[in-house]
Coordinates of C-alpha atoms and ligand atoms in Angstrom, one line a residue:
X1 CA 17.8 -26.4 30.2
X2 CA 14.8 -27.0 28.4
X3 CA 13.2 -24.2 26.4
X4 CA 9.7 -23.2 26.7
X5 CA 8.6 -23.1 22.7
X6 CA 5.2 -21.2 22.2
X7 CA 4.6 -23.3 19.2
X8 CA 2.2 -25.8 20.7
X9 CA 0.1 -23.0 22.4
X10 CA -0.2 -21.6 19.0
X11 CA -1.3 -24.9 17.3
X12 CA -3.6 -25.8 20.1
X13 CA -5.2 -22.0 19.9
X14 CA -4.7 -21.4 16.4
X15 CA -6.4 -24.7 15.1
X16 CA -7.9 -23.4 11.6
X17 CA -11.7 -23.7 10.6
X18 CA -12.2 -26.4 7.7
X19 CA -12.8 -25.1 4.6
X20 CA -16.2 -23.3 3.3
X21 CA -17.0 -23.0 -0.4
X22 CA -16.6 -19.5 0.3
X23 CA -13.2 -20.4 1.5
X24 CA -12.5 -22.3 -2.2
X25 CA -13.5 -19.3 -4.0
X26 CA -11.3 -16.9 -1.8
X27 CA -8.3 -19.5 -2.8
X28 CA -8.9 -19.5 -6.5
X29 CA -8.7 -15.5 -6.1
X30 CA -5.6 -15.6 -4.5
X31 CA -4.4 -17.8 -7.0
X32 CA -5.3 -15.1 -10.1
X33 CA -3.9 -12.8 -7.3
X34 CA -0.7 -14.6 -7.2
X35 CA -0.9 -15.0 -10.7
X36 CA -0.9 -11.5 -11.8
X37 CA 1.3 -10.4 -8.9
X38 CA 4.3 -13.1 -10.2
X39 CA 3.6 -13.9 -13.3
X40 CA 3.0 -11.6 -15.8
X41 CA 6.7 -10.4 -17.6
X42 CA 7.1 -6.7 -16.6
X43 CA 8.0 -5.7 -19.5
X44 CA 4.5 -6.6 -21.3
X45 CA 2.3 -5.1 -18.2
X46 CA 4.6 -1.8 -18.2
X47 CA 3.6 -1.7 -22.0
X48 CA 0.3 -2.4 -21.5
X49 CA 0.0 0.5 -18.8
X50 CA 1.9 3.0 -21.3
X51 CA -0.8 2.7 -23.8
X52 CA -3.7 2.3 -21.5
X53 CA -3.0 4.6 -18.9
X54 CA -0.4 6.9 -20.7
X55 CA 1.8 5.8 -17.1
X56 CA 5.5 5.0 -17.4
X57 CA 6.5 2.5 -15.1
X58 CA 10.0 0.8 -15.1
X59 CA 10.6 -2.5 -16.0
X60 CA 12.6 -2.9 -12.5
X61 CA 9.3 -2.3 -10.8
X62 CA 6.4 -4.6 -9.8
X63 CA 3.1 -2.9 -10.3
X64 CA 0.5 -5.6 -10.5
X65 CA -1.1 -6.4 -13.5
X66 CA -5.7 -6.1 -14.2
X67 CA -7.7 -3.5 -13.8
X68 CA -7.8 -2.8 -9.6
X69 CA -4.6 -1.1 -10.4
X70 CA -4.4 2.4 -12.7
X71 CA -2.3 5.4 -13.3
X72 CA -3.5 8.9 -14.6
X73 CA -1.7 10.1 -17.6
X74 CA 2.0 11.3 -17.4
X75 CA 2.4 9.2 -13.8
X76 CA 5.8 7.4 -13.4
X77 CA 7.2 4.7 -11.3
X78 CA 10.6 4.5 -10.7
X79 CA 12.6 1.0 -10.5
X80 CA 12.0 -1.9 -7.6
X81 CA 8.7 -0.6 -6.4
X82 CA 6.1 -2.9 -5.8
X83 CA 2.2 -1.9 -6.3
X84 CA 0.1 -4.5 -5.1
X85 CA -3.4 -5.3 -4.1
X86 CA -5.7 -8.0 -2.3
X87 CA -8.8 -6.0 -3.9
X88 CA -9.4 -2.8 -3.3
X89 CA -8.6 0.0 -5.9
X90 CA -4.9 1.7 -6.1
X91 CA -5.2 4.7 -7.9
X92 CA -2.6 7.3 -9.1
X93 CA -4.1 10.7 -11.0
X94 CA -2.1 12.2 -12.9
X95 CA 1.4 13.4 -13.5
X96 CA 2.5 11.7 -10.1
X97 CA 5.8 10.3 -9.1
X98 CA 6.2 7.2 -7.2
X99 CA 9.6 7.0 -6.4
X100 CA 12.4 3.9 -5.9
X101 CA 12.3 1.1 -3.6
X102 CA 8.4 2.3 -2.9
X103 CA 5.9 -0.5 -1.2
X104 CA 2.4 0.4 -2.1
X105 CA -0.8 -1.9 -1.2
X106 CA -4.0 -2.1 -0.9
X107 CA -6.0 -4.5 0.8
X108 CA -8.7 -6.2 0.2
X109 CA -11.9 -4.4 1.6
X110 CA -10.8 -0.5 0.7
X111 CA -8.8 1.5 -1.9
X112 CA -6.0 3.4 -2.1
X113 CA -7.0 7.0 -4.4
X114 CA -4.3 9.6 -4.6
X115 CA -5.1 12.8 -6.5
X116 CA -2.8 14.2 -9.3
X117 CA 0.5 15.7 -8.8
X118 CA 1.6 13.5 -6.3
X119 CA 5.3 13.4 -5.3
X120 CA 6.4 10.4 -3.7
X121 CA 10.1 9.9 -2.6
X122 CA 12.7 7.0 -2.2
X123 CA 11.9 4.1 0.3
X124 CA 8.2 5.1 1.0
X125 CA 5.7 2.3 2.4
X126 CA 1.5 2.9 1.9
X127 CA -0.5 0.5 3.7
X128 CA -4.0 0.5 2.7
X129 CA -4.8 -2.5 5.0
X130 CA -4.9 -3.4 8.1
X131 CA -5.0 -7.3 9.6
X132 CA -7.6 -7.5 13.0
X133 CA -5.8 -8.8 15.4
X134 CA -6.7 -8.3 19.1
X135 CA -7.5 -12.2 19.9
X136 CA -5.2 -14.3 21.1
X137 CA -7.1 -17.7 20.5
X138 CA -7.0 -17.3 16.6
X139 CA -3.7 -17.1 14.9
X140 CA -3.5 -13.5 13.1
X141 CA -3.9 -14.5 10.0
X142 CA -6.8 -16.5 10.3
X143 CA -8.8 -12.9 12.0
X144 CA -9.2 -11.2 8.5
X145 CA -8.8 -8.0 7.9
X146 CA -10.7 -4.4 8.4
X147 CA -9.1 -2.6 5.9
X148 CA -10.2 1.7 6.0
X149 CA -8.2 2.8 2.8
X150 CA -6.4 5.8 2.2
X151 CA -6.9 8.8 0.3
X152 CA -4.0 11.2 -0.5
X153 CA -5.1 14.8 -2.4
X154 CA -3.2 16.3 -5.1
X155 CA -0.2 18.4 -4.9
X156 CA 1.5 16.7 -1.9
X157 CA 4.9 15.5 -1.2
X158 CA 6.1 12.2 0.7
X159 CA 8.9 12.2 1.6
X160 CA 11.9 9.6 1.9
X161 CA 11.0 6.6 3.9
X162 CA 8.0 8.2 5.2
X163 CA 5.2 5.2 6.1
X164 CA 1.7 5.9 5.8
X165 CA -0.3 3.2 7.7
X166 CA -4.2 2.4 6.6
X167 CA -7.0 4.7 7.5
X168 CA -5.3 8.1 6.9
X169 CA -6.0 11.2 4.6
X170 CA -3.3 13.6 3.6
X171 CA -5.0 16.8 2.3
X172 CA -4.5 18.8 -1.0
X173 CA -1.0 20.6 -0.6
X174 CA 0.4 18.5 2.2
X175 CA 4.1 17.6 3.0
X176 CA 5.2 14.4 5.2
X177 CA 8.4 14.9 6.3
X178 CA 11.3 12.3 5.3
X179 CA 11.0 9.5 7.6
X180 CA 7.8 10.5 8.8
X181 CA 5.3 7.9 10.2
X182 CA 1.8 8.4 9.2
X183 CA -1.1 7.1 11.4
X184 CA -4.0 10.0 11.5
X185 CA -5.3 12.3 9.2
X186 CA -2.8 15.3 7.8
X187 CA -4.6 18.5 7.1
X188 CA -4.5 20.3 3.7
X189 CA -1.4 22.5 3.0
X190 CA 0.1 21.0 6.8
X191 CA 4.0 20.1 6.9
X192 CA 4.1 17.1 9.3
X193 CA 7.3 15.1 10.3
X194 CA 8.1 12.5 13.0
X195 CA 6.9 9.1 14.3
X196 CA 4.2 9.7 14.8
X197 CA 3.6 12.4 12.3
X198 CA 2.7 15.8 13.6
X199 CA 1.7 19.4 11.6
X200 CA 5.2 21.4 12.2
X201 CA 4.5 24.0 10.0
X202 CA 2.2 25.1 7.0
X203 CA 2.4 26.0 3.4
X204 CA 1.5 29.7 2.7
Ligands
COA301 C1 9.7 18.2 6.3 C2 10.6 19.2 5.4 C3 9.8 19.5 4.2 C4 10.8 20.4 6.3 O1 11.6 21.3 5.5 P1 11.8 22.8 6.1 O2 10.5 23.5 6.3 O3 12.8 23.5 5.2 O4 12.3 22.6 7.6 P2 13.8 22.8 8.2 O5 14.8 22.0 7.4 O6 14.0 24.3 8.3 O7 13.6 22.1 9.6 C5 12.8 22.6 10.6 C6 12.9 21.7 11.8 O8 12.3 20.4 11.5 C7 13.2 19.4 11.6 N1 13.0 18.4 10.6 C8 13.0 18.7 9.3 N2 12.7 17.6 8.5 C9 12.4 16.7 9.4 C10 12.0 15.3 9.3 N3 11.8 14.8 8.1 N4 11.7 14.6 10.4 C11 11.9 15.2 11.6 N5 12.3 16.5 11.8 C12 12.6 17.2 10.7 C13 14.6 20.0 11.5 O9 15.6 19.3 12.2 C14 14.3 21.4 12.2 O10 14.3 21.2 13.6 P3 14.8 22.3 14.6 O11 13.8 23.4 14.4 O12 14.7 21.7 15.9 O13 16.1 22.8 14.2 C15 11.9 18.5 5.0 O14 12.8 18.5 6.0 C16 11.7 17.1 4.4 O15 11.7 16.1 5.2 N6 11.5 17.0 3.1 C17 11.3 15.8 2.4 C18 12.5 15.6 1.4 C19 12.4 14.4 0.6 O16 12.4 13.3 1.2 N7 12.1 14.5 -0.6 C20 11.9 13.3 -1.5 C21 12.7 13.4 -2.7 S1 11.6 14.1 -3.9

């Protein structure tokens, strides 16, 4: 029996706009992008954080090398997480912990600013981005993005495998339960868990 494949429709719909200068430009960026996403040796970048941002960051991490992407003093990031942006800011205060196996990015069009004192357990995934996507004529990744950025206080836990998605705030003092999915704003001193994330309880 034949099979019905949706990959024409998608070609047909999808058919991509030829390229602008404006288009060039954005490709060179993403080359640098890719650039100081793959290439730079970890161990030089993590150096290069120690003395400029006083950060310790393990040299089984990937935290993306230039200047979108800074620690406050005494933050550290445990091994295989990835920091990563498309242009906005990600920015740690200080003393914060970004655990293992952490996904952190920003996109292009808004920042990621935590405060200081920022705990951040195992397995945790920040999404400061967000891809349009509500045609159906345009392949998704030819709609752009409308990136809101998030903004995290100081003093507040994530916990393991929590996922923050873009457009949130988590107040001063807040705790997001392990597991917990993120998708509105979390109030300072609330305790929220579940998917999505609700206030449970409060600090006192
Ligand atoms: C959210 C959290 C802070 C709540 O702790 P707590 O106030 O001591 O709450 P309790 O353990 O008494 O649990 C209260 C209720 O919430 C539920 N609950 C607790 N954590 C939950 C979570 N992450 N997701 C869903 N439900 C949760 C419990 O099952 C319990 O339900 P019940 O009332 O129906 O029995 C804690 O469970 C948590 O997730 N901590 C994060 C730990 C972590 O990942 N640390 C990272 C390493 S630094």
């Amino acid at each position: 029996m034949a099979m019905h494949s949706h990959a024409g429709d998608y070609a047909q719909r999808g058919r991509r706009a030829p390229e602008t200068p404006r288009a060039g430009g954005m490709r060179l960026a993403k080359w640098a992008r890719t650039a100081q996403r793959y290439l730079m040796p970890n161990f030089l970048w993590s150096a290069v954080l120690y003395f400029r941002d006083g950060a310790l960051v393990s040299l089984a991490s990937r935290v993306q090398s230039g200047s979108l992407v800074r620690f406050g003093k005494g933050t550290v990031v445990k091994a295989f997480s990835i920091v990563q942006t498309s242009g906005g800011r990600v920015e740690f205060g200080r003393h914060c912990a970004i655990g293992a196996f952490n996904f952190i990015a920003a996109g292009g069009g808004a920042d990621l600013i935590a405060g200081d004192y920022v705990r951040i357990g195992p397995h945790v995934t920040i999404l400061a981005t967000t891809r349009n996507l509500k045609r159906k004529d345009q392949l998704i990744v030819d709609q752009g993005s409308a990136d809101k950025g998030i903004r995290i206080g100081s003093d507040v836990l994530i916990g393991a495998g929590a996922t923050l998605l873009d457009g949130c705030a988590i107040g001063d003092g807040a705790v997001i339960g392990a597991g917990s999915l993120v998708t509105k704003d979390v109030p300072p001193y609330a305790v929220v868990v579940g998917a999505p994330a609700k206030v449970v309880s409060w600090r006192r």
